[in-house]
């Protein structure tokens, strides 16, 4: 078994539509996810861990409508330690497109 530490979601602006940010190709453990508000207004976001072949819904919501204040960086403790199986996805949405910068790191196990 090999473990590879990886930047699973390179820094990017979060979309205003529900979007898969990362789809696991191998078993993956989430170590850290940050969400930074780069605008002058509070912005909310939601995050789902969607099983392979599944769809975004309340059953896989991990963070729902979390407000991030102007200039704040939110470190998502709700996501740390979760394991994704191959085909599972991290899916996120922001209340305002291009307002939140996200980044995630984790470990891929092969």
mmCIF file of N, CA and C in Angstrom:
data_model
loop_
_atom_site.group_PDB
_atom_site.id
_atom_site.type_symbol
_atom_site.label_atom_id
_atom_site.label_comp_id
_atom_site.label_asym_id
_atom_site.label_seq_id
_atom_site.Cartn_x
_atom_site.Cartn_y
_atom_site.Cartn_z
ATOM 1 N N UNK A 1 0.848 -1.173 0.000
ATOM 2 C CA UNK A 1 0.000 0.000 0.000
ATOM 3 C C UNK A 1 0.896 1.239 0.000
ATOM 4 N N UNK A 2 0.611 2.159 -0.905
ATOM 5 C CA UNK A 2 1.347 3.413 -0.995
ATOM 6 C C UNK A 2 0.418 4.572 -0.661
ATOM 7 N N UNK A 3 0.955 5.559 0.053
ATOM 8 C CA UNK A 3 0.189 6.751 0.409
ATOM 9 C C UNK A 3 0.873 7.948 -0.231
ATOM 10 N N UNK A 4 0.085 8.742 -0.950
ATOM 11 C CA UNK A 4 0.615 9.920 -1.631
ATOM 12 C C UNK A 4 -0.103 11.158 -1.100
ATOM 13 N N UNK A 5 0.656 12.071 -0.484
ATOM 14 C CA UNK A 5 0.093 13.340 -0.033
ATOM 15 C C UNK A 5 -0.114 14.196 -1.270
ATOM 16 N N UNK A 6 -1.300 14.805 -1.379
ATOM 17 C CA UNK A 6 -1.631 15.497 -2.628
ATOM 18 C C UNK A 6 -2.487 16.736 -2.380
ATOM 19 N N UNK A 7 -2.277 17.725 -3.214
ATOM 20 C CA UNK A 7 -3.154 18.890 -3.274
ATOM 21 C C UNK A 7 -4.348 18.445 -4.123
ATOM 22 N N UNK A 8 -5.437 18.025 -3.469
ATOM 23 C CA UNK A 8 -6.542 17.430 -4.227
ATOM 24 C C UNK A 8 -7.426 18.472 -4.914
ATOM 25 N N UNK A 9 -7.490 19.671 -4.348
ATOM 26 C CA UNK A 9 -8.165 20.786 -5.037
ATOM 27 C C UNK A 9 -7.193 21.965 -5.012
ATOM 28 N N UNK A 10 -6.483 22.211 -6.118
ATOM 29 C CA UNK A 10 -5.607 23.391 -6.171
ATOM 30 C C UNK A 10 -6.444 24.662 -5.976
ATOM 31 N N UNK A 11 -5.838 25.706 -5.440
ATOM 32 C CA UNK A 11 -6.550 26.954 -5.183
ATOM 33 C C UNK A 11 -7.329 27.407 -6.408
ATOM 34 N N UNK A 12 -8.608 27.733 -6.183
ATOM 35 C CA UNK A 12 -9.493 28.176 -7.268
ATOM 36 C C UNK A 12 -10.679 28.915 -6.684
ATOM 37 N N UNK A 13 -11.355 29.679 -7.524
ATOM 38 C CA UNK A 13 -12.570 30.371 -7.125
ATOM 39 C C UNK A 13 -13.753 29.409 -7.223
ATOM 40 N N UNK A 14 -14.598 29.420 -6.213
ATOM 41 C CA UNK A 14 -15.757 28.535 -6.163
ATOM 42 C C UNK A 14 -16.867 29.055 -7.076
ATOM 43 N N UNK A 15 -17.499 28.137 -7.765
ATOM 44 C CA UNK A 15 -18.575 28.475 -8.703
ATOM 45 C C UNK A 15 -19.887 28.762 -7.966
ATOM 46 N N UNK A 16 -20.793 29.450 -8.663
ATOM 47 C CA UNK A 16 -22.125 29.734 -8.147
ATOM 48 C C UNK A 16 -23.113 28.638 -8.487
ATOM 49 N N UNK A 17 -22.651 27.565 -9.088
ATOM 50 C CA UNK A 17 -23.470 26.390 -9.399
ATOM 51 C C UNK A 17 -22.810 25.175 -8.756
ATOM 52 N N UNK A 18 -23.613 24.222 -8.322
ATOM 53 C CA UNK A 18 -23.066 23.015 -7.700
ATOM 54 C C UNK A 18 -22.097 22.344 -8.673
ATOM 55 N N UNK A 19 -20.849 22.145 -8.237
ATOM 56 C CA UNK A 19 -19.791 21.637 -9.113
ATOM 57 C C UNK A 19 -18.935 20.632 -8.365
ATOM 58 N N UNK A 20 -18.617 19.510 -9.024
ATOM 59 C CA UNK A 20 -17.668 18.558 -8.448
ATOM 60 C C UNK A 20 -16.284 19.189 -8.485
ATOM 61 N N UNK A 21 -15.686 19.359 -7.320
ATOM 62 C CA UNK A 21 -14.361 19.968 -7.210
ATOM 63 C C UNK A 21 -13.262 18.911 -7.280
ATOM 64 N N UNK A 22 -13.596 17.689 -6.857
ATOM 65 C CA UNK A 22 -12.626 16.591 -6.864
ATOM 66 C C UNK A 22 -13.407 15.292 -6.970
ATOM 67 N N UNK A 23 -12.961 14.413 -7.851
ATOM 68 C CA UNK A 23 -13.525 13.075 -7.962
ATOM 69 C C UNK A 23 -12.389 12.101 -7.681
ATOM 70 N N UNK A 24 -12.564 11.281 -6.667
ATOM 71 C CA UNK A 24 -11.505 10.354 -6.264
ATOM 72 C C UNK A 24 -11.299 9.274 -7.308
ATOM 73 N N UNK A 25 -10.041 9.061 -7.674
ATOM 74 C CA UNK A 25 -9.710 7.955 -8.583
ATOM 75 C C UNK A 25 -9.239 6.744 -7.779
ATOM 76 N N UNK A 26 -8.814 6.996 -6.538
ATOM 77 C CA UNK A 26 -8.412 5.955 -5.598
ATOM 78 C C UNK A 26 -8.955 6.361 -4.227
ATOM 79 N N UNK A 27 -8.843 5.475 -3.242
ATOM 80 C CA UNK A 27 -9.276 5.825 -1.888
ATOM 81 C C UNK A 27 -8.511 7.070 -1.442
ATOM 82 N N UNK A 28 -9.226 8.088 -0.951
ATOM 83 C CA UNK A 28 -8.632 9.377 -0.589
ATOM 84 C C UNK A 28 -9.139 9.832 0.771
ATOM 85 N N UNK A 29 -8.213 10.270 1.629
ATOM 86 C CA UNK A 29 -8.591 10.846 2.916
ATOM 87 C C UNK A 29 -8.404 12.355 2.833
ATOM 88 N N UNK A 30 -9.410 13.088 3.271
ATOM 89 C CA UNK A 30 -9.348 14.554 3.279
ATOM 90 C C UNK A 30 -8.623 15.003 4.541
ATOM 91 N N UNK A 31 -7.579 15.827 4.359
ATOM 92 C CA UNK A 31 -6.810 16.328 5.495
ATOM 93 C C UNK A 31 -7.144 17.772 5.847
ATOM 94 N N UNK A 32 -7.348 18.621 4.844
ATOM 95 C CA UNK A 32 -7.623 20.031 5.125
ATOM 96 C C UNK A 32 -8.338 20.661 3.947
ATOM 97 N N UNK A 33 -9.339 21.488 4.252
ATOM 98 C CA UNK A 33 -10.049 22.269 3.238
ATOM 99 C C UNK A 33 -10.197 23.684 3.792
ATOM 100 N N UNK A 34 -9.800 24.685 2.997
ATOM 101 C CA UNK A 34 -9.980 26.073 3.402
ATOM 102 C C UNK A 34 -10.854 26.794 2.382
ATOM 103 N N UNK A 35 -11.645 27.736 2.899
ATOM 104 C CA UNK A 35 -12.520 28.564 2.075
ATOM 105 C C UNK A 35 -12.295 30.012 2.522
ATOM 106 N N UNK A 36 -11.809 30.851 1.602
ATOM 107 C CA UNK A 36 -11.471 32.233 1.930
ATOM 108 C C UNK A 36 -12.350 33.197 1.145
ATOM 109 N N UNK A 37 -12.969 34.123 1.859
ATOM 110 C CA UNK A 37 -13.814 35.131 1.222
ATOM 111 C C UNK A 37 -12.933 36.296 0.778
ATOM 112 N N UNK A 38 -12.881 36.522 -0.524
ATOM 113 C CA UNK A 38 -12.034 37.579 -1.090
ATOM 114 C C UNK A 38 -12.841 38.815 -1.495
ATOM 115 N N UNK A 39 -14.089 38.901 -1.021
ATOM 116 C CA UNK A 39 -14.958 40.019 -1.406
ATOM 117 C C UNK A 39 -15.282 40.902 -0.204
ATOM 118 N N UNK A 40 -16.076 41.926 -0.447
ATOM 119 C CA UNK A 40 -16.487 42.869 0.589
ATOM 120 C C UNK A 40 -17.787 42.506 1.268
ATOM 121 N N UNK A 41 -18.374 41.374 0.937
ATOM 122 C CA UNK A 41 -19.640 40.949 1.538
ATOM 123 C C UNK A 41 -19.530 39.512 2.028
ATOM 124 N N UNK A 42 -20.342 39.175 3.011
ATOM 125 C CA UNK A 42 -20.408 37.784 3.470
ATOM 126 C C UNK A 42 -20.959 36.923 2.333
ATOM 127 N N UNK A 43 -20.443 35.719 2.203
ATOM 128 C CA UNK A 43 -20.859 34.780 1.160
ATOM 129 C C UNK A 43 -21.056 33.425 1.825
ATOM 130 N N UNK A 44 -22.074 32.686 1.391
ATOM 131 C CA UNK A 44 -22.296 31.354 1.941
ATOM 132 C C UNK A 44 -21.839 30.295 0.947
ATOM 133 N N UNK A 45 -21.551 29.093 1.484
ATOM 134 C CA UNK A 45 -21.225 27.959 0.628
ATOM 135 C C UNK A 45 -21.776 26.694 1.256
ATOM 136 N N UNK A 46 -21.903 25.672 0.425
ATOM 137 C CA UNK A 46 -22.323 24.348 0.873
ATOM 138 C C UNK A 46 -21.387 23.321 0.259
ATOM 139 N N UNK A 47 -21.241 22.179 0.957
ATOM 140 C CA UNK A 47 -20.368 21.114 0.482
ATOM 141 C C UNK A 47 -21.032 19.760 0.712
ATOM 142 N N UNK A 48 -20.986 18.926 -0.303
ATOM 143 C CA UNK A 48 -21.515 17.562 -0.230
ATOM 144 C C UNK A 48 -20.416 16.575 -0.563
ATOM 145 N N UNK A 49 -20.432 15.420 0.091
ATOM 146 C CA UNK A 49 -19.563 14.303 -0.271
ATOM 147 C C UNK A 49 -20.465 13.287 -0.944
ATOM 148 N N UNK A 50 -20.381 13.248 -2.267
ATOM 149 C CA UNK A 50 -21.329 12.494 -3.087
ATOM 150 C C UNK A 50 -20.756 11.114 -3.414
ATOM 151 N N UNK A 51 -21.494 10.052 -3.082
ATOM 152 C CA UNK A 51 -21.002 8.707 -3.407
ATOM 153 C C UNK A 51 -20.999 8.463 -4.915
ATOM 154 N N UNK A 52 -20.119 7.580 -5.337
ATOM 155 C CA UNK A 52 -20.014 7.229 -6.758
ATOM 156 C C UNK A 52 -21.388 6.874 -7.322
ATOM 157 N N UNK A 53 -21.747 7.506 -8.429
ATOM 158 C CA UNK A 53 -23.032 7.249 -9.075
ATOM 159 C C UNK A 53 -24.203 7.950 -8.422
ATOM 160 N N UNK A 54 -23.942 8.690 -7.331
ATOM 161 C CA UNK A 54 -25.014 9.376 -6.608
ATOM 162 C C UNK A 54 -25.201 10.801 -7.086
ATOM 163 N N UNK A 55 -26.072 11.506 -6.401
ATOM 164 C CA UNK A 55 -26.368 12.895 -6.728
ATOM 165 C C UNK A 55 -26.323 13.732 -5.452
ATOM 166 N N UNK A 56 -26.073 15.024 -5.607
ATOM 167 C CA UNK A 56 -26.066 15.948 -4.479
ATOM 168 C C UNK A 56 -27.453 15.956 -3.846
ATOM 169 N N UNK A 57 -27.488 15.888 -2.511
ATOM 170 C CA UNK A 57 -28.765 15.929 -1.793
ATOM 171 C C UNK A 57 -28.526 16.068 -0.303
ATOM 172 N N UNK A 58 -29.606 16.212 0.434
ATOM 173 C CA UNK A 58 -29.496 16.378 1.884
ATOM 174 C C UNK A 58 -28.818 15.185 2.549
ATOM 175 N N UNK A 59 -28.941 13.994 1.978
ATOM 176 C CA UNK A 59 -28.365 12.794 2.576
ATOM 177 C C UNK A 59 -26.834 12.808 2.562
ATOM 178 N N UNK A 60 -26.218 13.613 1.683
ATOM 179 C CA UNK A 60 -24.755 13.661 1.641
ATOM 180 C C UNK A 60 -24.209 15.075 1.890
ATOM 181 N N UNK A 61 -25.055 15.944 2.443
ATOM 182 C CA UNK A 61 -24.614 17.301 2.795
ATOM 183 C C UNK A 61 -23.730 17.235 4.036
ATOM 184 N N UNK A 62 -22.574 17.871 3.967
ATOM 185 C CA UNK A 62 -21.658 17.928 5.106
ATOM 186 C C UNK A 62 -21.637 19.337 5.689
ATOM 187 N N UNK A 63 -21.646 20.339 4.813
ATOM 188 C CA UNK A 63 -21.713 21.743 5.216
ATOM 189 C C UNK A 63 -22.844 22.369 4.413
ATOM 190 N N UNK A 64 -23.773 23.049 5.095
ATOM 191 C CA UNK A 64 -24.920 23.628 4.395
ATOM 192 C C UNK A 64 -25.037 25.107 4.739
ATOM 193 N N UNK A 65 -24.935 25.951 3.710
ATOM 194 C CA UNK A 65 -25.134 27.395 3.841
ATOM 195 C C UNK A 65 -24.285 28.028 4.949
ATOM 196 N N UNK A 66 -23.002 27.689 4.974
ATOM 197 C CA UNK A 66 -22.070 28.262 5.949
ATOM 198 C C UNK A 66 -21.659 29.650 5.476
ATOM 199 N N UNK A 67 -21.869 30.660 6.314
ATOM 200 C CA UNK A 67 -21.497 32.038 5.975
ATOM 201 C C UNK A 67 -20.014 32.255 6.270
ATOM 202 N N UNK A 68 -19.321 32.875 5.311
ATOM 203 C CA UNK A 68 -17.913 33.244 5.472
ATOM 204 C C UNK A 68 -17.850 34.768 5.374
ATOM 205 N N UNK A 69 -17.412 35.402 6.443
ATOM 206 C CA UNK A 69 -17.370 36.868 6.500
ATOM 207 C C UNK A 69 -16.295 37.431 5.576
ATOM 208 N N UNK A 70 -16.406 38.698 5.289
ATOM 209 C CA UNK A 70 -15.422 39.410 4.469
ATOM 210 C C UNK A 70 -14.017 39.188 5.016
ATOM 211 N N UNK A 71 -13.111 38.709 4.162
ATOM 212 C CA UNK A 71 -11.724 38.506 4.553
ATOM 213 C C UNK A 71 -11.463 37.282 5.420
ATOM 214 N N UNK A 72 -12.488 36.563 5.811
ATOM 215 C CA UNK A 72 -12.329 35.396 6.681
ATOM 216 C C UNK A 72 -11.878 34.164 5.891
ATOM 217 N N UNK A 73 -11.076 33.332 6.538
ATOM 218 C CA UNK A 73 -10.753 32.009 6.010
ATOM 219 C C UNK A 73 -11.386 30.998 6.943
ATOM 220 N N UNK A 74 -12.256 30.159 6.391
ATOM 221 C CA UNK A 74 -12.901 29.102 7.168
ATOM 222 C C UNK A 74 -12.177 27.791 6.883
ATOM 223 N N UNK A 75 -11.694 27.151 7.944
ATOM 224 C CA UNK A 75 -11.059 25.837 7.840
ATOM 225 C C UNK A 75 -12.161 24.836 8.163
ATOM 226 N N UNK A 76 -12.465 23.967 7.257
ATOM 227 C CA UNK A 76 -13.643 23.094 7.335
ATOM 228 C C UNK A 76 -13.393 21.850 8.190
ATOM 229 N N UNK A 77 -13.586 21.936 9.516
ATOM 230 C CA UNK A 77 -13.332 20.765 10.358
ATOM 231 C C UNK A 77 -14.299 19.616 10.065
ATOM 232 N N UNK A 78 -15.459 19.933 9.495
ATOM 233 C CA UNK A 78 -16.453 18.903 9.174
ATOM 234 C C UNK A 78 -15.949 17.909 8.126
ATOM 235 N N UNK A 79 -14.976 18.322 7.314
ATOM 236 C CA UNK A 79 -14.488 17.482 6.215
ATOM 237 C C UNK A 79 -13.246 16.667 6.570
ATOM 238 N N UNK A 80 -12.497 17.126 7.578
ATOM 239 C CA UNK A 80 -11.239 16.471 7.935
ATOM 240 C C UNK A 80 -11.491 15.034 8.393
ATOM 241 N N UNK A 81 -10.732 14.118 7.807
ATOM 242 C CA UNK A 81 -10.825 12.713 8.189
ATOM 243 C C UNK A 81 -11.812 11.894 7.385
ATOM 244 N N UNK A 82 -12.649 12.559 6.593
ATOM 245 C CA UNK A 82 -13.569 11.800 5.744
ATOM 246 C C UNK A 82 -12.787 11.055 4.676
ATOM 247 N N UNK A 83 -13.268 9.871 4.321
ATOM 248 C CA UNK A 83 -12.618 9.038 3.314
ATOM 249 C C UNK A 83 -13.520 8.943 2.092
ATOM 250 N N UNK A 84 -12.931 9.164 0.924
ATOM 251 C CA UNK A 84 -13.642 9.018 -0.347
ATOM 252 C C UNK A 84 -13.198 7.724 -1.004
ATOM 253 N N UNK A 85 -14.143 6.961 -1.475
ATOM 254 C CA UNK A 85 -13.845 5.762 -2.251
ATOM 255 C C UNK A 85 -13.735 6.163 -3.720
ATOM 256 N N UNK A 86 -13.130 5.322 -4.564
ATOM 257 C CA UNK A 86 -13.038 5.667 -5.989
ATOM 258 C C UNK A 86 -14.420 6.022 -6.566
ATOM 259 N N UNK A 87 -14.474 7.157 -7.260
ATOM 260 C CA UNK A 87 -15.716 7.629 -7.865
ATOM 261 C C UNK A 87 -16.496 8.601 -6.996
ATOM 262 N N UNK A 88 -16.194 8.660 -5.694
ATOM 263 C CA UNK A 88 -16.854 9.622 -4.813
ATOM 264 C C UNK A 88 -16.354 11.029 -5.142
ATOM 265 N N UNK A 89 -17.163 12.044 -4.840
ATOM 266 C CA UNK A 89 -16.810 13.414 -5.204
ATOM 267 C C UNK A 89 -17.012 14.387 -4.050
ATOM 268 N N UNK A 90 -16.184 15.432 -4.060
ATOM 269 C CA UNK A 90 -16.409 16.617 -3.235
ATOM 270 C C UNK A 90 -17.106 17.616 -4.146
ATOM 271 N N UNK A 91 -18.331 17.986 -3.805
ATOM 272 C CA UNK A 91 -19.110 18.913 -4.622
ATOM 273 C C UNK A 91 -19.441 20.144 -3.786
ATOM 274 N N UNK A 92 -19.234 21.336 -4.358
ATOM 275 C CA UNK A 92 -19.449 22.574 -3.609
ATOM 276 C C UNK A 92 -20.179 23.611 -4.456
ATOM 277 N N UNK A 93 -20.776 24.579 -3.754
ATOM 278 C CA UNK A 93 -21.454 25.703 -4.392
ATOM 279 C C UNK A 93 -21.315 26.930 -3.490
ATOM 280 N N UNK A 94 -21.187 28.104 -4.101
ATOM 281 C CA UNK A 94 -21.155 29.375 -3.364
ATOM 282 C C UNK A 94 -22.395 30.187 -3.721
ATOM 283 N N UNK A 95 -22.823 31.053 -2.801
ATOM 284 C CA UNK A 95 -23.983 31.908 -3.079
ATOM 285 C C UNK A 95 -23.644 32.998 -4.085
ATOM 286 N N UNK A 96 -22.351 33.263 -4.280
ATOM 287 C CA UNK A 96 -21.904 34.241 -5.273
ATOM 288 C C UNK A 96 -20.644 33.694 -5.938
ATOM 289 N N UNK A 97 -20.698 33.524 -7.243
ATOM 290 C CA UNK A 97 -19.555 32.975 -7.992
ATOM 291 C C UNK A 97 -18.331 33.875 -7.853
ATOM 292 N N UNK A 98 -17.161 33.267 -7.882
ATOM 293 C CA UNK A 98 -15.873 33.975 -7.861
ATOM 294 C C UNK A 98 -15.699 34.881 -6.645
ATOM 295 N N UNK A 99 -16.268 34.456 -5.521
ATOM 296 C CA UNK A 99 -16.154 35.224 -4.284
ATOM 297 C C UNK A 99 -15.372 34.487 -3.210
ATOM 298 N N UNK A 100 -15.297 33.170 -3.325
ATOM 299 C CA UNK A 100 -14.621 32.336 -2.342
ATOM 300 C C UNK A 100 -13.495 31.563 -3.011
ATOM 301 N N UNK A 101 -12.322 31.568 -2.394
ATOM 302 C CA UNK A 101 -11.196 30.769 -2.877
ATOM 303 C C UNK A 101 -11.137 29.511 -2.035
ATOM 304 N N UNK A 102 -11.109 28.350 -2.713
ATOM 305 C CA UNK A 102 -11.048 27.077 -2.000
ATOM 306 C C UNK A 102 -9.718 26.390 -2.297
ATOM 307 N N UNK A 103 -9.339 25.519 -1.389
ATOM 308 C CA UNK A 103 -8.138 24.691 -1.563
ATOM 309 C C UNK A 103 -8.294 23.492 -0.637
ATOM 310 N N UNK A 104 -7.837 22.329 -1.088
ATOM 311 C CA UNK A 104 -7.920 21.123 -0.254
ATOM 312 C C UNK A 104 -6.703 20.250 -0.448
ATOM 313 N N UNK A 105 -6.289 19.607 0.631
ATOM 314 C CA UNK A 105 -5.215 18.636 0.561
ATOM 315 C C UNK A 105 -5.685 17.337 1.197
ATOM 316 N N UNK A 106 -5.017 16.261 0.782
ATOM 317 C CA UNK A 106 -5.406 14.970 1.313
ATOM 318 C C UNK A 106 -4.372 13.913 0.997
ATOM 319 N N UNK A 107 -4.742 12.659 1.222
ATOM 320 C CA UNK A 107 -3.847 11.534 0.973
ATOM 321 C C UNK A 107 -4.562 10.516 0.105
ATOM 322 N N UNK A 108 -3.912 10.120 -0.974
ATOM 323 C CA UNK A 108 -4.437 9.077 -1.844
ATOM 324 C C UNK A 108 -3.736 7.766 -1.492
ATOM 325 N N UNK A 109 -4.536 6.715 -1.320
ATOM 326 C CA UNK A 109 -4.010 5.410 -0.925
ATOM 327 C C UNK A 109 -4.196 4.430 -2.082
ATOM 328 N N UNK A 110 -3.088 3.830 -2.529
ATOM 329 C CA UNK A 110 -3.158 2.854 -3.628
ATOM 330 C C UNK A 110 -2.587 1.528 -3.174
#
